[in-house]
mmCIF file with all atom_site columns, C-alpha atoms in Angstrom:
data_model
loop_
_atom_site.group_PDB
_atom_site.id
_atom_site.type_symbol
_atom_site.label_atom_id
_atom_site.label_alt_id
_atom_site.label_comp_id
_atom_site.label_asym_id
_atom_site.label_entity_id
_atom_site.label_seq_id
_atom_site.pdbx_PDB_ins_code
_atom_site.Cartn_x
_atom_site.Cartn_y
_atom_site.Cartn_z
_atom_site.occupancy
_atom_site.B_iso_or_equiv
_atom_site.pdbx_formal_charge
_atom_site.auth_seq_id
_atom_site.auth_comp_id
_atom_site.auth_asym_id
_atom_site.auth_atom_id
_atom_site.pdbx_PDB_model_num
ATOM 1   C CA . PRO A 1 1   ? 82.713 -6.323  29.798 1.00 0.00 ? 824  PRO A CA 1
ATOM 2   C CA . GLU A 1 2   ? 85.255 -6.178  33.045 1.00 0.00 ? 825  GLU A CA 1
ATOM 3   C CA . ARG A 1 3   ? 82.426 -7.211  35.571 1.00 0.00 ? 826  ARG A CA 1
ATOM 4   C CA . GLY A 1 4   ? 81.261 -10.170 34.307 1.00 0.00 ? 827  GLY A CA 1
ATOM 5   C CA . GLY A 1 5   ? 84.941 -11.319 33.697 1.00 0.00 ? 828  GLY A CA 1
ATOM 6   C CA . ALA A 1 6   ? 84.714 -10.135 37.503 1.00 0.00 ? 829  ALA A CA 1
ATOM 7   C CA . GLN A 1 7   ? 81.340 -11.293 38.792 1.00 0.00 ? 830  GLN A CA 1
ATOM 8   C CA . GLU A 1 8   ? 82.644 -15.251 37.284 1.00 0.00 ? 831  GLU A CA 1
ATOM 9   C CA . ALA A 1 9   ? 85.812 -14.670 39.071 1.00 0.00 ? 832  ALA A CA 1
ATOM 10  C CA . SER A 1 10  ? 83.949 -14.850 42.285 1.00 0.00 ? 833  SER A CA 1
ATOM 11  C CA . ALA A 1 11  ? 81.797 -17.454 44.145 1.00 0.00 ? 834  ALA A CA 1
ATOM 12  C CA . PRO A 1 12  ? 77.650 -17.086 44.411 1.00 0.00 ? 835  PRO A CA 1
ATOM 13  C CA . HIS A 1 13  ? 77.680 -17.409 47.719 1.00 0.00 ? 836  HIS A CA 1
ATOM 14  C CA . ASP A 1 14  ? 80.742 -14.534 47.715 1.00 0.00 ? 837  ASP A CA 1
ATOM 15  C CA . PRO A 1 15  ? 79.637 -11.924 45.661 1.00 0.00 ? 838  PRO A CA 1
ATOM 16  C CA . ARG A 1 16  ? 82.192 -9.599  44.062 1.00 0.00 ? 839  ARG A CA 1
ATOM 17  C CA . ILE A 1 17  ? 80.750 -5.931  45.286 1.00 0.00 ? 840  ILE A CA 1
ATOM 18  C CA . LEU A 1 18  ? 79.863 -3.467  42.003 1.00 0.00 ? 841  LEU A CA 1
ATOM 19  C CA . PRO A 1 19  ? 79.028 0.452   41.617 1.00 0.00 ? 842  PRO A CA 1
ATOM 20  C CA . GLY A 1 20  ? 75.320 0.277   43.162 1.00 0.00 ? 843  GLY A CA 1
ATOM 21  C CA . ASP A 1 21  ? 75.184 -2.512  45.297 1.00 0.00 ? 844  ASP A CA 1
ATOM 22  C CA . LEU A 1 22  ? 74.278 -1.906  48.660 1.00 0.00 ? 845  LEU A CA 1
ATOM 23  C CA . VAL A 1 23  ? 76.316 -3.428  51.935 1.00 0.00 ? 846  VAL A CA 1
ATOM 24  C CA . ARG A 1 24  ? 74.208 -4.087  54.911 1.00 0.00 ? 847  ARG A CA 1
ATOM 25  C CA . LEU A 1 25  ? 76.197 -3.169  58.137 1.00 0.00 ? 848  LEU A CA 1
ATOM 26  C CA . GLN A 1 26  ? 74.923 -4.089  61.420 1.00 0.00 ? 849  GLN A CA 1
ATOM 27  C CA . VAL A 1 27  ? 77.452 -3.343  64.160 1.00 0.00 ? 850  VAL A CA 1
ATOM 28  C CA . TRP A 1 28  ? 76.212 -5.128  68.373 1.00 0.00 ? 851  TRP A CA 1
ATOM 29  C CA . ARG A 1 29  ? 75.310 -3.154  70.377 1.00 0.00 ? 852  ARG A CA 1
ATOM 30  C CA . GLU A 1 30  ? 76.517 0.039   68.108 1.00 0.00 ? 853  GLU A CA 1
ATOM 31  C CA . PRO A 1 31  ? 72.696 0.911   66.360 1.00 0.00 ? 854  PRO A CA 1
ATOM 32  C CA . ASP A 1 32  ? 73.968 4.388   64.840 1.00 0.00 ? 855  ASP A CA 1
ATOM 33  C CA . TRP A 1 33  ? 76.589 2.228   62.655 1.00 0.00 ? 856  TRP A CA 1
ATOM 34  C CA . ASP A 1 34  ? 74.007 0.277   61.078 1.00 0.00 ? 857  ASP A CA 1
ATOM 35  C CA . GLY A 1 35  ? 72.370 0.333   57.917 1.00 0.00 ? 858  GLY A CA 1
ATOM 36  C CA . ASP A 1 36  ? 72.555 0.484   53.497 1.00 0.00 ? 859  ASP A CA 1
ATOM 37  C CA . PHE A 1 37  ? 74.962 1.858   52.056 1.00 0.00 ? 860  PHE A CA 1
ATOM 38  C CA . LEU A 1 38  ? 75.615 2.724   48.162 1.00 0.00 ? 861  LEU A CA 1
ATOM 39  C CA . VAL A 1 39  ? 78.201 1.968   46.466 1.00 0.00 ? 862  VAL A CA 1
ATOM 40  C CA . ASP A 1 40  ? 78.227 4.543   44.755 1.00 0.00 ? 863  ASP A CA 1
ATOM 41  C CA . GLN A 1 41  ? 79.612 4.764   40.815 1.00 0.00 ? 864  GLN A CA 1
ATOM 42  C CA . PHE A 1 42  ? 83.557 4.150   41.453 1.00 0.00 ? 865  PHE A CA 1
ATOM 43  C CA . GLY A 1 43  ? 83.037 1.330   44.329 1.00 0.00 ? 866  GLY A CA 1
ATOM 44  C CA . VAL A 1 44  ? 83.071 3.762   47.077 1.00 0.00 ? 867  VAL A CA 1
ATOM 45  C CA . VAL A 1 45  ? 80.424 3.523   49.450 1.00 0.00 ? 868  VAL A CA 1
ATOM 46  C CA . SER A 1 46  ? 80.418 5.775   53.091 1.00 0.00 ? 869  SER A CA 1
ATOM 47  C CA . LEU A 1 47  ? 80.595 3.798   55.994 1.00 0.00 ? 870  LEU A CA 1
ATOM 48  C CA . PRO A 1 48  ? 79.921 4.868   59.696 1.00 0.00 ? 871  PRO A CA 1
ATOM 49  C CA . PHE A 1 49  ? 83.371 5.817   61.816 1.00 0.00 ? 872  PHE A CA 1
ATOM 50  C CA . VAL A 1 50  ? 85.475 4.056   58.830 1.00 0.00 ? 873  VAL A CA 1
ATOM 51  C CA . GLY A 1 51  ? 84.546 6.172   56.055 1.00 0.00 ? 874  GLY A CA 1
ATOM 52  C CA . ASP A 1 52  ? 84.836 5.652   53.294 1.00 0.00 ? 875  ASP A CA 1
ATOM 53  C CA . VAL A 1 53  ? 85.928 2.016   50.894 1.00 0.00 ? 876  VAL A CA 1
ATOM 54  C CA . GLU A 1 54  ? 87.623 1.113   47.792 1.00 0.00 ? 877  GLU A CA 1
ATOM 55  C CA . THR A 1 55  ? 85.249 -1.692  46.843 1.00 0.00 ? 878  THR A CA 1
ATOM 56  C CA . ALA A 1 56  ? 87.060 -2.630  43.442 1.00 0.00 ? 879  ALA A CA 1
ATOM 57  C CA . GLY A 1 57  ? 88.441 -6.161  43.613 1.00 0.00 ? 880  GLY A CA 1
ATOM 58  C CA . LEU A 1 58  ? 86.118 -7.154  47.056 1.00 0.00 ? 881  LEU A CA 1
ATOM 59  C CA . THR A 1 59  ? 84.113 -9.754  47.712 1.00 0.00 ? 882  THR A CA 1
ATOM 60  C CA . GLN A 1 60  ? 81.160 -9.379  50.605 1.00 0.00 ? 883  GLN A CA 1
ATOM 61  C CA . ARG A 1 61  ? 84.220 -12.035 52.916 1.00 0.00 ? 884  ARG A CA 1
ATOM 62  C CA . THR A 1 62  ? 86.618 -9.955  52.485 1.00 0.00 ? 885  THR A CA 1
ATOM 63  C CA . LEU A 1 63  ? 84.936 -6.478  52.823 1.00 0.00 ? 886  LEU A CA 1
ATOM 64  C CA . LYS A 1 64  ? 83.105 -7.838  56.390 1.00 0.00 ? 887  LYS A CA 1
ATOM 65  C CA . ALA A 1 65  ? 87.076 -9.115  57.007 1.00 0.00 ? 888  ALA A CA 1
ATOM 66  C CA . LYS A 1 66  ? 88.715 -5.364  56.206 1.00 0.00 ? 889  LYS A CA 1
ATOM 67  C CA . LEU A 1 67  ? 85.500 -3.888  58.692 1.00 0.00 ? 890  LEU A CA 1
ATOM 68  C CA . GLN A 1 68  ? 86.062 -6.779  61.168 1.00 0.00 ? 891  GLN A CA 1
ATOM 69  C CA . GLU A 1 69  ? 89.651 -5.033  61.581 1.00 0.00 ? 892  GLU A CA 1
ATOM 70  C CA . ALA A 1 70  ? 89.164 -1.436  61.646 1.00 0.00 ? 893  ALA A CA 1
ATOM 71  C CA . TYR A 1 71  ? 85.816 -2.162  63.720 1.00 0.00 ? 894  TYR A CA 1
ATOM 72  C CA . ALA A 1 72  ? 88.130 -4.260  66.349 1.00 0.00 ? 895  ALA A CA 1
ATOM 73  C CA . ARG A 1 73  ? 90.770 -1.683  67.563 1.00 0.00 ? 896  ARG A CA 1
ATOM 74  C CA . GLU A 1 74  ? 87.086 0.662   68.912 1.00 0.00 ? 897  GLU A CA 1
ATOM 75  C CA . ILE A 1 75  ? 85.646 -2.690  70.158 1.00 0.00 ? 898  ILE A CA 1
ATOM 76  C CA . HIS A 1 76  ? 86.058 -5.694  71.784 1.00 0.00 ? 899  HIS A CA 1
ATOM 77  C CA . ASN A 1 77  ? 84.057 -8.734  71.657 1.00 0.00 ? 900  ASN A CA 1
ATOM 78  C CA . LEU A 1 78  ? 82.899 -7.055  68.155 1.00 0.00 ? 901  LEU A CA 1
ATOM 79  C CA . VAL A 1 79  ? 79.535 -8.598  66.067 1.00 0.00 ? 902  VAL A CA 1
ATOM 80  C CA . LEU A 1 80  ? 79.569 -7.692  62.869 1.00 0.00 ? 903  LEU A CA 1
ATOM 81  C CA . THR A 1 81  ? 77.940 -9.209  59.853 1.00 0.00 ? 904  THR A CA 1
ATOM 82  C CA . VAL A 1 82  ? 78.086 -7.971  56.749 1.00 0.00 ? 905  VAL A CA 1
ATOM 83  C CA . LEU A 1 83  ? 75.678 -8.273  53.463 1.00 0.00 ? 906  LEU A CA 1
ATOM 84  C CA . VAL A 1 84  ? 76.022 -7.379  49.858 1.00 0.00 ? 907  VAL A CA 1
ATOM 85  C CA . LEU A 1 85  ? 72.198 -6.115  49.023 1.00 0.00 ? 908  LEU A CA 1
ATOM 86  C CA . LYS A 1 86  ? 72.730 -6.475  44.348 1.00 0.00 ? 909  LYS A CA 1
ATOM 87  C CA . ARG A 1 87  ? 69.052 -4.074  43.688 1.00 0.00 ? 910  ARG A CA 1
ATOM 88  C CA . VAL A 1 88  ? 67.407 -5.604  40.896 1.00 0.00 ? 911  VAL A CA 1
ATOM 89  C CA . ARG A 1 89  ? 64.918 -5.030  38.600 1.00 0.00 ? 912  ARG A CA 1
ATOM 90  C CA . VAL A 1 90  ? 61.082 -7.035  38.942 1.00 0.00 ? 913  VAL A CA 1
ATOM 91  C CA . SER A 1 91  ? 59.171 -5.946  36.360 1.00 0.00 ? 914  SER A CA 1
ATOM 92  C CA . GLY A 1 92  ? 56.248 -7.903  34.103 1.00 0.00 ? 915  GLY A CA 1
ATOM 93  C CA . GLU A 1 93  ? 53.055 -9.253  35.560 1.00 0.00 ? 916  GLU A CA 1
ATOM 94  C CA . VAL A 1 94  ? 53.452 -8.160  39.238 1.00 0.00 ? 917  VAL A CA 1
ATOM 95  C CA . ARG A 1 95  ? 51.505 -6.059  40.962 1.00 0.00 ? 918  ARG A CA 1
ATOM 96  C CA . SER A 1 96  ? 54.241 -3.231  42.505 1.00 0.00 ? 919  SER A CA 1
ATOM 97  C CA . PRO A 1 97  ? 56.437 -3.464  40.001 1.00 0.00 ? 920  PRO A CA 1
ATOM 98  C CA . GLY A 1 98  ? 59.845 -1.808  40.653 1.00 0.00 ? 921  GLY A CA 1
ATOM 99  C CA . ILE A 1 99  ? 63.645 -1.993  42.180 1.00 0.00 ? 922  ILE A CA 1
ATOM 100 C CA . HIS A 1 100 ? 64.578 -4.083  44.754 1.00 0.00 ? 923  HIS A CA 1
ATOM 101 C CA . PRO A 1 101 ? 67.524 -4.369  47.201 1.00 0.00 ? 924  PRO A CA 1
ATOM 102 C CA . LEU A 1 102 ? 67.334 -8.225  47.565 1.00 0.00 ? 925  LEU A CA 1
ATOM 103 C CA . ASP A 1 103 ? 69.708 -10.724 49.471 1.00 0.00 ? 926  ASP A CA 1
ATOM 104 C CA . PRO A 1 104 ? 71.189 -13.160 48.082 1.00 0.00 ? 927  PRO A CA 1
ATOM 105 C CA . THR A 1 105 ? 69.372 -15.876 50.092 1.00 0.00 ? 928  THR A CA 1
ATOM 106 C CA . LEU A 1 106 ? 66.261 -15.589 48.904 1.00 0.00 ? 929  LEU A CA 1
ATOM 107 C CA . ARG A 1 107 ? 64.709 -17.525 46.900 1.00 0.00 ? 930  ARG A CA 1
ATOM 108 C CA . VAL A 1 108 ? 62.831 -15.975 42.660 1.00 0.00 ? 931  VAL A CA 1
ATOM 109 C CA . ALA A 1 109 ? 59.495 -16.467 44.633 1.00 0.00 ? 932  ALA A CA 1
ATOM 110 C CA . ASP A 1 110 ? 60.823 -14.231 47.777 1.00 0.00 ? 933  ASP A CA 1
ATOM 111 C CA . ALA A 1 111 ? 61.900 -11.472 45.114 1.00 0.00 ? 934  ALA A CA 1
ATOM 112 C CA . LEU A 1 112 ? 58.579 -11.536 42.883 1.00 0.00 ? 935  LEU A CA 1
ATOM 113 C CA . ILE A 1 113 ? 56.942 -11.371 46.352 1.00 0.00 ? 936  ILE A CA 1
ATOM 114 C CA . LEU A 1 114 ? 58.990 -8.239  47.585 1.00 0.00 ? 937  LEU A CA 1
ATOM 115 C CA . SER A 1 115 ? 56.980 -6.877  44.771 1.00 0.00 ? 938  SER A CA 1
ATOM 116 C CA . GLY A 1 116 ? 53.349 -7.477  45.687 1.00 0.00 ? 939  GLY A CA 1
ATOM 117 C CA . GLY A 1 117 ? 53.140 -11.077 43.599 1.00 0.00 ? 940  GLY A CA 1
ATOM 118 C CA . ARG A 1 118 ? 52.125 -12.034 40.132 1.00 0.00 ? 941  ARG A CA 1
ATOM 119 C CA . THR A 1 119 ? 48.914 -10.440 38.508 1.00 0.00 ? 942  THR A CA 1
ATOM 120 C CA . GLY A 1 120 ? 46.356 -12.791 37.775 1.00 0.00 ? 943  GLY A CA 1
ATOM 121 C CA . ASP A 1 121 ? 47.811 -12.359 34.144 1.00 0.00 ? 944  ASP A CA 1
ATOM 122 C CA . GLY A 1 122 ? 51.295 -14.279 35.419 1.00 0.00 ? 945  GLY A CA 1
ATOM 123 C CA . LYS A 1 123 ? 52.142 -17.573 34.485 1.00 0.00 ? 946  LYS A CA 1
ATOM 124 C CA . ALA A 1 124 ? 53.064 -19.655 37.643 1.00 0.00 ? 947  ALA A CA 1
ATOM 125 C CA . ASP A 1 125 ? 56.222 -21.939 36.328 1.00 0.00 ? 948  ASP A CA 1
ATOM 126 C CA . GLU A 1 126 ? 58.516 -19.100 35.233 1.00 0.00 ? 949  GLU A CA 1
ATOM 127 C CA . VAL A 1 127 ? 60.534 -15.536 35.262 1.00 0.00 ? 950  VAL A CA 1
ATOM 128 C CA . LEU A 1 128 ? 63.034 -15.157 32.342 1.00 0.00 ? 951  LEU A CA 1
ATOM 129 C CA . LEU A 1 129 ? 66.752 -12.496 33.799 1.00 0.00 ? 952  LEU A CA 1
ATOM 130 C CA . ARG A 1 130 ? 67.414 -10.527 32.170 1.00 0.00 ? 953  ARG A CA 1
ATOM 131 C CA . ARG A 1 131 ? 71.584 -9.810  32.336 1.00 0.00 ? 954  ARG A CA 1
ATOM 132 C CA . ALA A 1 132 ? 73.316 -7.324  29.533 1.00 0.00 ? 955  ALA A CA 1
ATOM 133 C CA . GLY A 1 133 ? 70.673 -8.251  27.452 1.00 0.00 ? 956  GLY A CA 1
ATOM 134 C CA . ARG A 1 134 ? 70.261 -11.415 27.544 1.00 0.00 ? 957  ARG A CA 1
ATOM 135 C CA . THR A 1 135 ? 67.571 -13.331 28.836 1.00 0.00 ? 958  THR A CA 1
ATOM 136 C CA . GLU A 1 136 ? 66.816 -17.083 30.284 1.00 0.00 ? 959  GLU A CA 1
ATOM 137 C CA . ALA A 1 137 ? 64.294 -18.626 31.480 1.00 0.00 ? 960  ALA A CA 1
ATOM 138 C CA . VAL A 1 138 ? 64.226 -18.949 35.499 1.00 0.00 ? 961  VAL A CA 1
ATOM 139 C CA . ASN A 1 139 ? 62.172 -22.729 36.643 1.00 0.00 ? 962  ASN A CA 1
ATOM 140 C CA . VAL A 1 140 ? 60.360 -20.931 40.176 1.00 0.00 ? 963  VAL A CA 1
ATOM 141 C CA . LEU A 1 141 ? 58.935 -23.935 40.941 1.00 0.00 ? 964  LEU A CA 1
ATOM 142 C CA . VAL A 1 142 ? 62.395 -25.354 41.610 1.00 0.00 ? 965  VAL A CA 1
ATOM 143 C CA . ASP A 1 143 ? 62.471 -22.474 43.627 1.00 0.00 ? 966  ASP A CA 1
ATOM 144 C CA . ALA A 1 144 ? 65.709 -20.992 42.356 1.00 0.00 ? 967  ALA A CA 1
ATOM 145 C CA . ARG A 1 145 ? 68.453 -19.717 45.280 1.00 0.00 ? 968  ARG A CA 1
ATOM 146 C CA . LEU A 1 146 ? 69.447 -16.156 43.726 1.00 0.00 ? 969  LEU A CA 1
ATOM 147 C CA . SER A 1 147 ? 72.763 -16.483 44.533 1.00 0.00 ? 970  SER A CA 1
ATOM 148 C CA . ASP A 1 148 ? 72.123 -19.826 42.764 1.00 0.00 ? 971  ASP A CA 1
ATOM 149 C CA . LEU A 1 149 ? 71.764 -17.250 39.579 1.00 0.00 ? 972  LEU A CA 1
ATOM 150 C CA . ALA A 1 150 ? 74.321 -14.656 40.953 1.00 0.00 ? 973  ALA A CA 1
ATOM 151 C CA . LEU A 1 151 ? 71.835 -12.535 40.028 1.00 0.00 ? 974  LEU A CA 1
ATOM 152 C CA . GLU A 1 152 ? 74.201 -9.217  40.159 1.00 0.00 ? 975  GLU A CA 1
ATOM 153 C CA . THR A 1 153 ? 73.106 -4.951  39.877 1.00 0.00 ? 976  THR A CA 1
ATOM 154 C CA . GLY A 1 154 ? 70.865 -4.507  36.539 1.00 0.00 ? 977  GLY A CA 1
ATOM 155 C CA . ASP A 1 155 ? 70.098 -7.800  36.422 1.00 0.00 ? 978  ASP A CA 1
ATOM 156 C CA . GLU A 1 156 ? 65.893 -7.812  35.695 1.00 0.00 ? 979  GLU A CA 1
ATOM 157 C CA . LEU A 1 157 ? 63.094 -10.848 36.416 1.00 0.00 ? 980  LEU A CA 1
ATOM 158 C CA . ILE A 1 158 ? 60.648 -10.433 34.525 1.00 0.00 ? 981  ILE A CA 1
ATOM 159 C CA . VAL A 1 159 ? 56.841 -12.510 34.599 1.00 0.00 ? 982  VAL A CA 1
ATOM 160 C CA . ARG A 1 160 ? 55.884 -13.211 31.477 1.00 0.00 ? 983  ARG A CA 1
ATOM 161 C CA . GLN A 1 161 ? 51.624 -12.714 30.456 1.00 0.00 ? 984  GLN A CA 1
ATOM 162 C CA . ARG A 1 162 ? 50.155 -16.131 30.916 1.00 0.00 ? 985  ARG A CA 1
ATOM 163 C CA . PRO A 1 163 ? 49.482 -17.329 26.853 1.00 0.00 ? 986  PRO A CA 1
ATOM 164 C CA . TRP A 1 164 ? 46.098 -15.846 25.376 1.00 0.00 ? 987  TRP A CA 1
ATOM 165 C CA . LEU A 1 165 ? 44.164 -18.568 25.384 1.00 0.00 ? 988  LEU A CA 1
ATOM 166 C CA . SER A 1 166 ? 45.204 -19.869 29.062 1.00 0.00 ? 989  SER A CA 1
ATOM 167 C CA . ARG A 1 167 ? 43.421 -16.532 30.513 1.00 0.00 ? 990  ARG A CA 1
ATOM 168 C CA . ASN A 1 168 ? 40.703 -16.551 28.249 1.00 0.00 ? 991  ASN A CA 1
ATOM 169 C CA . ALA A 1 169 ? 40.096 -20.134 28.509 1.00 0.00 ? 992  ALA A CA 1
ATOM 170 C CA . MET A 1 170 ? 36.031 -19.721 31.065 1.00 0.00 ? 993  MET A CA 1
ATOM 171 C CA . GLY A 1 171 ? 35.475 -17.696 28.349 1.00 0.00 ? 994  GLY A CA 1
ATOM 172 C CA . VAL A 1 172 ? 36.234 -19.681 25.828 1.00 0.00 ? 995  VAL A CA 1
ATOM 173 C CA . LEU A 1 173 ? 34.042 -22.221 26.572 1.00 0.00 ? 996  LEU A CA 1
ATOM 174 C CA . GLY A 1 174 ? 30.763 -19.348 27.378 1.00 0.00 ? 997  GLY A CA 1
ATOM 175 C CA . SER A 1 175 ? 30.738 -19.338 24.618 1.00 0.00 ? 998  SER A CA 1
ATOM 176 C CA . GLY A 1 176 ? 31.160 -22.083 22.579 1.00 0.00 ? 999  GLY A CA 1
ATOM 177 C CA . ALA A 1 177 ? 28.757 -24.000 25.014 1.00 0.00 ? 1000 ALA A CA 1
ATOM 178 C CA . GLY A 1 178 ? 26.132 -20.875 23.454 1.00 0.00 ? 1001 GLY A CA 1
ATOM 179 C CA . LEU A 1 179 ? 26.722 -21.765 20.228 1.00 0.00 ? 1002 LEU A CA 1
ATOM 180 C CA . ILE A 1 180 ? 26.699 -25.026 20.483 1.00 0.00 ? 1003 ILE A CA 1
ATOM 181 C CA . GLY A 1 181 ? 23.444 -23.533 22.601 1.00 0.00 ? 1004 GLY A CA 1
ATOM 182 C CA . LEU A 1 182 ? 22.707 -22.354 19.675 1.00 0.00 ? 1005 LEU A CA 1
ATOM 183 C CA . VAL A 1 183 ? 23.052 -24.844 17.187 1.00 0.00 ? 1006 VAL A CA 1
ATOM 184 C CA . ILE A 1 184 ? 21.208 -27.761 19.298 1.00 0.00 ? 1007 ILE A CA 1
ATOM 185 C CA . THR A 1 185 ? 17.879 -24.631 19.414 1.00 0.00 ? 1008 THR A CA 1
ATOM 186 C CA . LEU A 1 186 ? 17.816 -24.522 15.458 1.00 0.00 ? 1009 LEU A CA 1
ATOM 187 C CA . LEU A 1 187 ? 18.761 -28.637 15.000 1.00 0.00 ? 1010 LEU A CA 1
ATOM 188 C CA . VAL A 1 188 ? 15.314 -29.303 17.356 1.00 0.00 ? 1011 VAL A CA 1
ATOM 189 C CA . ARG A 1 189 ? 12.765 -26.552 15.471 1.00 0.00 ? 1012 ARG A CA 1
#
């Protein structure tokens, strides 16, 4: 309950940092400080030079401001990039289902590509988004950005299977043609 309320309080393009998220940090001319850092179950992320940072109530922008202040004391002409990645499960009719750290600037189609793309049985026009027990359809043809969905760590994108008739149309048509041929053969005799 609190988690959903906290997410609603931030803009989709400035996500709240939640346990399970990854903080991607890049500090220009300091490659040893670059990396993806996990926010632990207590909402703490351990970052180079600054150590443990409590993320409760922080968004991507507020964390960046906090880190710029801390790093600016040591680095002149600081160029800092902070990006919050959401860990999302991609499942269903994809070639490599699994949990992926997703950049919110990606599109739903990009998330599917990271999972190896759809299988031949996967539905092409939509995926399901499952969050906290609720499921809703997302039209992939619209090419929605993940940030527009306010994706959260723990969400699941599910590629559904195409309907049976759609998957087996050629077999049904082939069987139907064979049956018509048999009827014609019997009628001609």
